[in-house]
Structure formats: C-alpha cells, structure tokens
mmCIF file of C-alpha atoms in Angstrom:
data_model
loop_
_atom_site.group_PDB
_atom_site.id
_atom_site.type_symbol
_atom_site.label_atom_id
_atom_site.label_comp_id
_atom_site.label_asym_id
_atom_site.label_seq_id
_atom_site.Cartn_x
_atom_site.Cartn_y
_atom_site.Cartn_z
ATOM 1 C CA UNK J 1455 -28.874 -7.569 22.052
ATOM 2 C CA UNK J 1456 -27.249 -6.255 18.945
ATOM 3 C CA UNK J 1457 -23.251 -8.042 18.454
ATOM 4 C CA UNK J 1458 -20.759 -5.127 19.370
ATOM 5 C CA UNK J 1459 -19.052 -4.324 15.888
ATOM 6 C CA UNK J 1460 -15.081 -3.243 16.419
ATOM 7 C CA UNK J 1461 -14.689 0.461 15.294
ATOM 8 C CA UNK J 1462 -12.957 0.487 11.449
ATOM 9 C CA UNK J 1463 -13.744 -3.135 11.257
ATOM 10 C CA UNK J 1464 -16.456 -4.253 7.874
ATOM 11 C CA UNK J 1465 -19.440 -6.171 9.251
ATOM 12 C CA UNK J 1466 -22.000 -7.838 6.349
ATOM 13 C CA UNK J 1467 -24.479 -8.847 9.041
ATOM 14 C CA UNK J 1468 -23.191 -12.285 9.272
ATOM 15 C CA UNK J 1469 -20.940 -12.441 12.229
ATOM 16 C CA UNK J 1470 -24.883 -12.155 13.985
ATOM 17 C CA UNK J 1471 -24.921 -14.298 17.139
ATOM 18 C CA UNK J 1472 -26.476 -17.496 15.508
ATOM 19 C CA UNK J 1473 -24.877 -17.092 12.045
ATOM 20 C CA UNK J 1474 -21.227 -17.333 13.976
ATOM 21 C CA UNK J 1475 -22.352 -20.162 15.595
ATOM 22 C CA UNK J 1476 -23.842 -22.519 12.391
ATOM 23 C CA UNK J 1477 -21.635 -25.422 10.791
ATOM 24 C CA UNK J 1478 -21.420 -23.066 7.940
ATOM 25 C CA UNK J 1479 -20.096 -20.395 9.241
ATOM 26 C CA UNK J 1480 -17.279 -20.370 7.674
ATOM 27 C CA UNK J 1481 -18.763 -20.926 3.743
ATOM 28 C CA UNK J 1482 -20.382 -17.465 4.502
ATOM 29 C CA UNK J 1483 -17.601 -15.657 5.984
ATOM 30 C CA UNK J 1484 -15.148 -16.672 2.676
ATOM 31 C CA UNK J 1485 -18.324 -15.385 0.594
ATOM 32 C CA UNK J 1486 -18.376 -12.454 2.220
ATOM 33 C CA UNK J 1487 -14.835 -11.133 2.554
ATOM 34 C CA UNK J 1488 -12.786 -12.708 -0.938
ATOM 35 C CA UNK J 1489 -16.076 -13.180 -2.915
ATOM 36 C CA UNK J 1490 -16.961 -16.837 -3.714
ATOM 37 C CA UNK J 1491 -19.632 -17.339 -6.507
ATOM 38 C CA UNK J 1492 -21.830 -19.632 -4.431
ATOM 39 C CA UNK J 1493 -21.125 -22.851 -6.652
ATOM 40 C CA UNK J 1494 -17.423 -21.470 -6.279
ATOM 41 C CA UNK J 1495 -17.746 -21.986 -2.271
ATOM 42 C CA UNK J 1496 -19.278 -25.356 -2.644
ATOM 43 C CA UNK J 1497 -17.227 -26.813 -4.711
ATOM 44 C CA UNK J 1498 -14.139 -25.735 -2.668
ATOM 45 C CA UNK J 1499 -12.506 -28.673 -1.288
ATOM 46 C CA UNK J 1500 -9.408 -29.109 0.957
ATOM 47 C CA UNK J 1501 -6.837 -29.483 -1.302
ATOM 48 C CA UNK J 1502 -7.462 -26.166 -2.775
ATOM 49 C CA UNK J 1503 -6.536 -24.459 0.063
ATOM 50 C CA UNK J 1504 -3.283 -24.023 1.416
ATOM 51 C CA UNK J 1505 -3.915 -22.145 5.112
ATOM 52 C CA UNK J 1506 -0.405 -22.854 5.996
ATOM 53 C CA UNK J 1507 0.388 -19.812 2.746
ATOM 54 C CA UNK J 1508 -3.145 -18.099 3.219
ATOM 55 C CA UNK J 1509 -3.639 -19.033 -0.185
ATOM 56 C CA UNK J 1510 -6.900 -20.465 -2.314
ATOM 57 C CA UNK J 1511 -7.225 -21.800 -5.218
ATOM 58 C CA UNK J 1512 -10.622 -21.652 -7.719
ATOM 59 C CA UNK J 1513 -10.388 -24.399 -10.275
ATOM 60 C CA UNK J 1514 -13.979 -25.666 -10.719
ATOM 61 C CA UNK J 1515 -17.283 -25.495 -9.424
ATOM 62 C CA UNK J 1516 -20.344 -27.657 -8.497
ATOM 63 C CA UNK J 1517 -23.675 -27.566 -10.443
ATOM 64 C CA UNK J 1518 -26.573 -29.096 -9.768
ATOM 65 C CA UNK J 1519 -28.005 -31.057 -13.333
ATOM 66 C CA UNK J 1520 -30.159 -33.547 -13.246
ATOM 67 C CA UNK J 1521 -30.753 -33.753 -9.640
ATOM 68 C CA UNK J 1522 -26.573 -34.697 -8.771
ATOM 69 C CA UNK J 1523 -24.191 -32.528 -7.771
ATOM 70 C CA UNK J 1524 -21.702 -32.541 -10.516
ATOM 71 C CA UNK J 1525 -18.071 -30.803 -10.997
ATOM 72 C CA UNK J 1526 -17.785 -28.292 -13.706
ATOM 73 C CA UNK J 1527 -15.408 -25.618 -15.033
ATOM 74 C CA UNK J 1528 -15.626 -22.573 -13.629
ATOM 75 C CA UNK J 1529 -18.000 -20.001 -15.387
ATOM 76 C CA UNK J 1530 -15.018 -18.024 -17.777
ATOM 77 C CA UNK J 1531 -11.441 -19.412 -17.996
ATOM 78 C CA UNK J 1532 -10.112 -16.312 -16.180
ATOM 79 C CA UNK J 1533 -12.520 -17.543 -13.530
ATOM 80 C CA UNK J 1534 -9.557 -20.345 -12.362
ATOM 81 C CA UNK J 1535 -7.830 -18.389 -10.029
ATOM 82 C CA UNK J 1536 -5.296 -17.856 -7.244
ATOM 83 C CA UNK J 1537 -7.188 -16.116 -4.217
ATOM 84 C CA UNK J 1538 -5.103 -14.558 -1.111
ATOM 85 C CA UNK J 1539 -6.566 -15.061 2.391
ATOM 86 C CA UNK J 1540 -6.343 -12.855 5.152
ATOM 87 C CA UNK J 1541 -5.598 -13.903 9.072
ATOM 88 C CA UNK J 1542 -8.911 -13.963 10.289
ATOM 89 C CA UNK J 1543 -10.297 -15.489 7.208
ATOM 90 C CA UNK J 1544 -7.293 -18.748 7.970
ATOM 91 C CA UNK J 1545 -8.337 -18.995 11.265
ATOM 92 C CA UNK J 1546 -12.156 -19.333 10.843
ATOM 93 C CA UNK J 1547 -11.089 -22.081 8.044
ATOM 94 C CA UNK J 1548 -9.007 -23.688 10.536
ATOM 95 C CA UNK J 1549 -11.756 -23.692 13.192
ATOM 96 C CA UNK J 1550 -13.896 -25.434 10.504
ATOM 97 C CA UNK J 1551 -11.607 -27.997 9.646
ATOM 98 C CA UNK J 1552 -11.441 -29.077 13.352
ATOM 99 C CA UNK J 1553 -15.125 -29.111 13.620
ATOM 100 C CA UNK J 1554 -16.142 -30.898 10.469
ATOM 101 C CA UNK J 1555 -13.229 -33.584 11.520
ATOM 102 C CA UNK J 1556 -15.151 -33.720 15.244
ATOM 103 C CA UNK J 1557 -18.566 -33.796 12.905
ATOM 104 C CA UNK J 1558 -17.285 -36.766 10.905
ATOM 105 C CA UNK J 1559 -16.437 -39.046 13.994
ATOM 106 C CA UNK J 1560 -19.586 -38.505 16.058
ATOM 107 C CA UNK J 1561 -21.463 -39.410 13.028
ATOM 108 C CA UNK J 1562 -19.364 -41.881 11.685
ATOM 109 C CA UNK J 1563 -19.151 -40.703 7.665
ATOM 110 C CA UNK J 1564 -16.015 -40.924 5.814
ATOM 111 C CA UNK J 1565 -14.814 -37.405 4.854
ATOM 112 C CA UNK J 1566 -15.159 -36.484 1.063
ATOM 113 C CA UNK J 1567 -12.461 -34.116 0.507
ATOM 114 C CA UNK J 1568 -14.752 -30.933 -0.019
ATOM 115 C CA UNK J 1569 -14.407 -28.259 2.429
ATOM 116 C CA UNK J 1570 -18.414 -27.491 2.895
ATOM 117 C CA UNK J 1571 -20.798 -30.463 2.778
ATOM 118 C CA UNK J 1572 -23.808 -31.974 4.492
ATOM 119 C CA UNK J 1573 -23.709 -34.108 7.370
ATOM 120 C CA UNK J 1574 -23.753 -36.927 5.047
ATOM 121 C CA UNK J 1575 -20.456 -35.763 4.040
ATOM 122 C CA UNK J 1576 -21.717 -34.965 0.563
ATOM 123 C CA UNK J 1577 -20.973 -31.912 -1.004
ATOM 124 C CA UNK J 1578 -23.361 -28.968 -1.066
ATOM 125 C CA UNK J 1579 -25.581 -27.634 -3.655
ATOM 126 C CA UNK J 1580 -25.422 -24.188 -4.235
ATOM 127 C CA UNK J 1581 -29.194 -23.675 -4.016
ATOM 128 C CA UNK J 1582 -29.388 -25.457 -0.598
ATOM 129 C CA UNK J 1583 -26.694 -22.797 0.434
ATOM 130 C CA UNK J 1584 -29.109 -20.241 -0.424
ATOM 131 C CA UNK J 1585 -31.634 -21.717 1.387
ATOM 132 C CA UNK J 1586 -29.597 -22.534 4.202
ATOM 133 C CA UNK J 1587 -28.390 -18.734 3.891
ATOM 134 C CA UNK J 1588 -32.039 -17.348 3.949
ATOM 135 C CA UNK J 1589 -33.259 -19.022 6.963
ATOM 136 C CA UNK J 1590 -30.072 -17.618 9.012
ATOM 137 C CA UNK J 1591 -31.057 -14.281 7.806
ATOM 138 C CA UNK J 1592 -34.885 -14.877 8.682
ATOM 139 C CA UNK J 1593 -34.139 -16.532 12.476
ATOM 140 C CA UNK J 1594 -31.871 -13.562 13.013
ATOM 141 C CA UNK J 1595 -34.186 -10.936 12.057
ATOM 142 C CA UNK J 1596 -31.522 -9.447 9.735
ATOM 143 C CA UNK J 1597 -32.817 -7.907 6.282
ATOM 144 C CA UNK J 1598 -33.246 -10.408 3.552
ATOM 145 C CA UNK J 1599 -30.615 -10.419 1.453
ATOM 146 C CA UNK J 1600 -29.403 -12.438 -1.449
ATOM 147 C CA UNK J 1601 -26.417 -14.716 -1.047
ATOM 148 C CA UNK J 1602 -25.107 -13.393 -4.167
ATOM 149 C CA UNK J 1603 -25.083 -9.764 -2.491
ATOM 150 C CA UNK J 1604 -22.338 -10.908 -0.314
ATOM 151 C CA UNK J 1605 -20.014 -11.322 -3.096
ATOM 152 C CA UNK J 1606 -20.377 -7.435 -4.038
ATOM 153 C CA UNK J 1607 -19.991 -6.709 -0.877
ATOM 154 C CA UNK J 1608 -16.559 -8.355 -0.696
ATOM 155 C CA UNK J 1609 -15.515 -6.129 -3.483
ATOM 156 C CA UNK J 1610 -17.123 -2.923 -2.598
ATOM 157 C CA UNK J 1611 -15.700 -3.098 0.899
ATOM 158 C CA UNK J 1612 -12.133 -4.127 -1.395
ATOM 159 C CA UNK J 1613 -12.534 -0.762 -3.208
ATOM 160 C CA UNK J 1614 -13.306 1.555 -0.660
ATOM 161 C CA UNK J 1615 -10.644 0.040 1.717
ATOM 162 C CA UNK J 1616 -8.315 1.320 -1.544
ATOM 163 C CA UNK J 1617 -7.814 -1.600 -3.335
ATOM 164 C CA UNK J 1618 -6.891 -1.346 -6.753
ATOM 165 C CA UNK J 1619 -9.444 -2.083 -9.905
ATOM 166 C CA UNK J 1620 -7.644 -4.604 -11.254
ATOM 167 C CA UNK J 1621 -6.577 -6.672 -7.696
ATOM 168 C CA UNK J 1622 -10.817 -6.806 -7.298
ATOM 169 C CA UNK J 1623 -11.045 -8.006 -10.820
ATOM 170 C CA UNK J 1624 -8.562 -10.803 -10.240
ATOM 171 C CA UNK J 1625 -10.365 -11.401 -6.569
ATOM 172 C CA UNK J 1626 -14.212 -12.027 -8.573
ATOM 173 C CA UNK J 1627 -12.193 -13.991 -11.115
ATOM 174 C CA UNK J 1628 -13.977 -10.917 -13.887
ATOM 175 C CA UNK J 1629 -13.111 -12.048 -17.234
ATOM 176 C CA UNK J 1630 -12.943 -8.287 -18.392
ATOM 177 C CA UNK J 1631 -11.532 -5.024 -15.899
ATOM 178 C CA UNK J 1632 -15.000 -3.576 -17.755
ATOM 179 C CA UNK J 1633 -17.389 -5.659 -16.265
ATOM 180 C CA UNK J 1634 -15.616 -4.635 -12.881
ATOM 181 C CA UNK J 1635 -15.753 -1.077 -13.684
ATOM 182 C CA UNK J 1636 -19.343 -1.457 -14.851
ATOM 183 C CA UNK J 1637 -20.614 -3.171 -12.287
ATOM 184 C CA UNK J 1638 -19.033 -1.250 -9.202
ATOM 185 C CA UNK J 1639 -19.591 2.762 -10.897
ATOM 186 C CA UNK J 1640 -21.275 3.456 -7.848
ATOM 187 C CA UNK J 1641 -18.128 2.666 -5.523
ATOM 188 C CA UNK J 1642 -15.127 3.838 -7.918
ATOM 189 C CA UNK J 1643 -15.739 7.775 -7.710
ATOM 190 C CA UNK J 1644 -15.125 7.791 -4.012
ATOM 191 C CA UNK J 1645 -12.190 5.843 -4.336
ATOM 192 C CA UNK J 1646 -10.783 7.861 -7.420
ATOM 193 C CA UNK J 1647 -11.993 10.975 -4.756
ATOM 194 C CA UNK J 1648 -9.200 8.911 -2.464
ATOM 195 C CA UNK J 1649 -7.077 8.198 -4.883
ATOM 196 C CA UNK J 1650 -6.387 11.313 -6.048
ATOM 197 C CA UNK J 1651 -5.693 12.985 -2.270
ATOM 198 C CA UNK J 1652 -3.119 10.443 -1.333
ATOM 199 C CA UNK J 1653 -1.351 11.268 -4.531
ATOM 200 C CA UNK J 1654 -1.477 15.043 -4.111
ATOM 201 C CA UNK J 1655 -0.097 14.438 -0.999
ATOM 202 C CA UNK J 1656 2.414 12.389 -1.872
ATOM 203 C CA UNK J 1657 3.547 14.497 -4.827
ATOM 204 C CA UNK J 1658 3.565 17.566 -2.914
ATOM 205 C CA UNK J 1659 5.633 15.669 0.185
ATOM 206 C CA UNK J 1660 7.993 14.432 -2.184
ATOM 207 C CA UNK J 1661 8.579 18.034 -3.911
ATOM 208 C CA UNK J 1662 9.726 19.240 -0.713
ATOM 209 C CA UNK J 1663 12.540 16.392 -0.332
ATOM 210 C CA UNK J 1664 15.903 16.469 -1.266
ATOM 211 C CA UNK J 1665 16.142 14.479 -4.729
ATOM 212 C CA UNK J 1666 17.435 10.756 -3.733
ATOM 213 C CA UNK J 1667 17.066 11.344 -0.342
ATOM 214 C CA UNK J 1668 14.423 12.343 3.030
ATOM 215 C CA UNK J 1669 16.265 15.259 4.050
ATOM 216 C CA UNK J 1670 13.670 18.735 3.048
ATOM 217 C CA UNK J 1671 15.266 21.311 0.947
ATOM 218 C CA UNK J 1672 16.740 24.483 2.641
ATOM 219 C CA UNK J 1673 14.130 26.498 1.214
ATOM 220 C CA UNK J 1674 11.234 24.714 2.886
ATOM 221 C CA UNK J 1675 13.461 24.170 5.982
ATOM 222 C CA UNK J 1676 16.295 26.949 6.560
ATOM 223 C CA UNK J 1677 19.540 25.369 7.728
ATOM 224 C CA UNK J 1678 19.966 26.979 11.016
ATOM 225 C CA UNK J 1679 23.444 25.862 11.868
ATOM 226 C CA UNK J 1680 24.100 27.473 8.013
ATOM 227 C CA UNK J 1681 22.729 31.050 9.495
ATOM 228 C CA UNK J 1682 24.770 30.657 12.489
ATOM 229 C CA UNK J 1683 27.988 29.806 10.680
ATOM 230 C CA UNK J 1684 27.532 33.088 8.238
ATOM 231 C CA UNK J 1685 26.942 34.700 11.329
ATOM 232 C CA UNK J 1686 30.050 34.072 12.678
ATOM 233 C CA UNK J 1687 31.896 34.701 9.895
ATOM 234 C CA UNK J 1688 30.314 37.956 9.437
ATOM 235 C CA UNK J 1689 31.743 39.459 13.100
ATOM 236 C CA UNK J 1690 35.144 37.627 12.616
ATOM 237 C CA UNK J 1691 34.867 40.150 9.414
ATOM 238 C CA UNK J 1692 34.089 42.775 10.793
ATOM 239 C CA UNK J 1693 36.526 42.022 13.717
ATOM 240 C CA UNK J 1694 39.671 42.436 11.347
ATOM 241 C CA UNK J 1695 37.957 45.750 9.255
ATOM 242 C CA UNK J 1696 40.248 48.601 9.836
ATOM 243 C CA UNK J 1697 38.615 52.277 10.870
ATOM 244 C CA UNK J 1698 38.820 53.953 7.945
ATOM 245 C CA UNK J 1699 40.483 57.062 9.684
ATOM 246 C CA UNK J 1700 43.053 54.138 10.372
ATOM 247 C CA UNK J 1701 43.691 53.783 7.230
ATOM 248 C CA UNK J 1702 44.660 57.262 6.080
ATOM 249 C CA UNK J 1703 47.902 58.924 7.950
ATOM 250 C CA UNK J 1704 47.584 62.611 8.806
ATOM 251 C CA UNK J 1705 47.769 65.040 6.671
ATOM 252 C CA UNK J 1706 51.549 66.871 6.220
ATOM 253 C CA UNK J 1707 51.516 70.197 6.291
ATOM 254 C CA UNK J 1708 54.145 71.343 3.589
ATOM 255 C CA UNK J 1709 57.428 73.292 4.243
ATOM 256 C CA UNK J 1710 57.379 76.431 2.237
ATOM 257 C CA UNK J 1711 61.127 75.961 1.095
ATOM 258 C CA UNK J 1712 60.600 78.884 -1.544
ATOM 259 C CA UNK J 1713 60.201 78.974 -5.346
ATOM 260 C CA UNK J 1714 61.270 74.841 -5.963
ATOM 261 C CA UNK J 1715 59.345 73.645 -3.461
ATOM 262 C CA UNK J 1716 56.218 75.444 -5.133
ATOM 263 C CA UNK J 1717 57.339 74.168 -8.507
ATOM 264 C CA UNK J 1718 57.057 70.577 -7.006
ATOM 265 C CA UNK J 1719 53.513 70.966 -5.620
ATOM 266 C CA UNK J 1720 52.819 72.135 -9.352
#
C-alpha cells in the first residue's frame, strides 16, 4: 500500500514506509528539503546545528582519501554557509538526536559529535550514504535515483514554491547566481510565468487604492453616502427656488392722465 501524500505537500519518494523508518532517516530528509551535498550531510555534526533557532551551519565537509574519513573545506568558499530550517525539518532532527543517544547506550560507544555516523559512532562516508541510499530505494521498489538528485530537488521544489533565485543560490551554497540560473532553466520560466501574475496583480490592486492608504478611490468605488448628501442638498435647493411667476408682480395697467402721462411712457 502506497503512503497517503497530504494534498499541496512535496513528497521526493523518501518519506516511503521503510525509508521513514531507517536510522538515517533524517540525513535524507535534510538532503532532500535544504539541499546537502552528500559529504555536506556527513560531515554535519551537532554543534552546527542550532534546532533551538532552526538554524544550520555548513563549514566543512568529509572526504574519503586514502581509505579515512577526513575533514575538508567545503568545495567553494561561498560554500560555508548559514542554512534556515523549517518545523518539520527540526523535529525529524530532534527525533534523531533522541534515537542516536538511545543507539549509543544499548551499544555502549561514546558519541563522536557528528550528527550521522555508523553504529560504531564513526562518521559516515559519503559513498556508503549512497549505497546505503540505493538499497532503500531498491527494497522499496521506488525508481533508482541518484542521491545527488535529491539536492535538485530541494531547489526545484524552492523555485516553484516561489522562492527567489538568489535565496536558492545561498541554500546550494552556488558560488555564482549563474550556475543557479544555468542549472535550473528548466524550472525558472514557470516561476518568472508566476512571478509576473502576482505582480500584475499587485500593481493593478494597488492602482485602485488611495495613495498612502487601503481605502479604493471614488472612481473605482462611488461614495454612496457622497450621492446621498448631493441629493439632499439638491431638494433643500429646490425647496427654497421661487416660481418664477412669483417672482414677477402683475402687470399695471397705466392711467391715461392725458398728454404728460404719454410723454412719460416716451
């Protein structure tokens, strides 16, 4: 039985019952929605996350040379960077933390201070979280994938949720807005298709307000108690007009008082 999916909510195939269940869970689910590079996610360790500020930090990474795991710089400078989490993202790191902590007692291993490791405590490599990736994928039947996929999924689903360019760029830790631009062309029309309704609409709402205010302008919405106030006016007007036969007296007839009262008409 297929997992029920919440309407408007992004699934990447690995909330799968099985893949919600693993130890690693949670290394997945931070690919997924902010976009870990894998060595990124491995090399995470606690005290570069601060869940209490749904906050992450990317300083370094973890390589594999020569067989150790070893601690390097991340892959550009602009790479070192300051990642927000969202709620659900928090909790499933929380969940983790309680888990590993349970992990580390039944087994008995001192905790190494890195958020994702073996049951050895050691940290992970990121081609055994590939691996461990794959074989999720292939015991859940899903469509084979790779890891690194996940990571464009966190931005394309960024984009077309309306995210801006340049807050994806600073997400992937992109050392040029290009190489975002480049890389998700596919994505960006639709969003520019977005972009460019919400501003029409906004432009043409605002046009219709009152400047410096939310109140619509009397030619887009007539001011009713206006009308009825001219109204009134107009019959109190009318009211006080005088008929113009009012106005005028009667006519006089003249006296005919002979020749100077004929001289006076003249």
């Amino acid at each position: 039985m297929k997992p029920q999916v919440k309407e408007g909510e992004p699934s990447s195939g690995i909330e799968q019952a099985g893949i919600r269940d693993h130890r690693l869970y949670a290394v997945l689910h931070l690919i997924a929605l902010r976009g870990l590079r894998r060595g990124e996610a491995a090399g995470l360790r606690w005290c570069d996350l601060d869940l209490d500020s749904a906050t992450m930090f990317v300083t370094h990474q973890v390589q594999n040379i020569g067989g150790r795991v070893v601690q390097c710089p991340t892959k550009t400078p602009t790479s070192r960077r300051v990642v927000a989490l969202d709620r659900t993202t928090v909790a499933v790191l929380r969940r983790h933390r309680v888990q590993q902590q349970r992990e580390h007692e039944q087994l008995g291993v001192a905790p190494s201070g890195f958020v994702f490791t073996t049951t050895a405590s050691t940290p992970l490599t990121p081609d055994r979280l590939t691996r461990v990736f794959l074989k999720l994928l292939d015991d859940s039947g899903l469509p084979p994938v790779r890891l690194h996929d996940l990571r464009h999924g966190a931005a394309s689903l960024a984009l077309q949720a309306g995210a801006d360019l340049k807050v994806v760029q600073d997400q992937l830790g992109h050392s040029s807005i290009v190489t975002t631009a480049d890389t998700y062309v596919s994505v960006l029309p639709e969003v520019a298709r977005k972009a460019a309704e919400d501003t029409a609409s906004l432009v043409l709402k605002a046009g219709r307000l009152v400047p410096g205010t939310r109140r619509i302008r009397r030619a887009d919405k007539p001011d009713h108690r206006a009308h009825r106030g001219a109204s009134s006016r107009g019959r109190r007007a009318r009211g006080n007009q005088i008929p113009i036969n009012a106005q005028q007296p009667h006519p006089v007839k003249p006296h005919d008082d002979g020749p100077e009262s004929a001289m006076a008409e003249v």
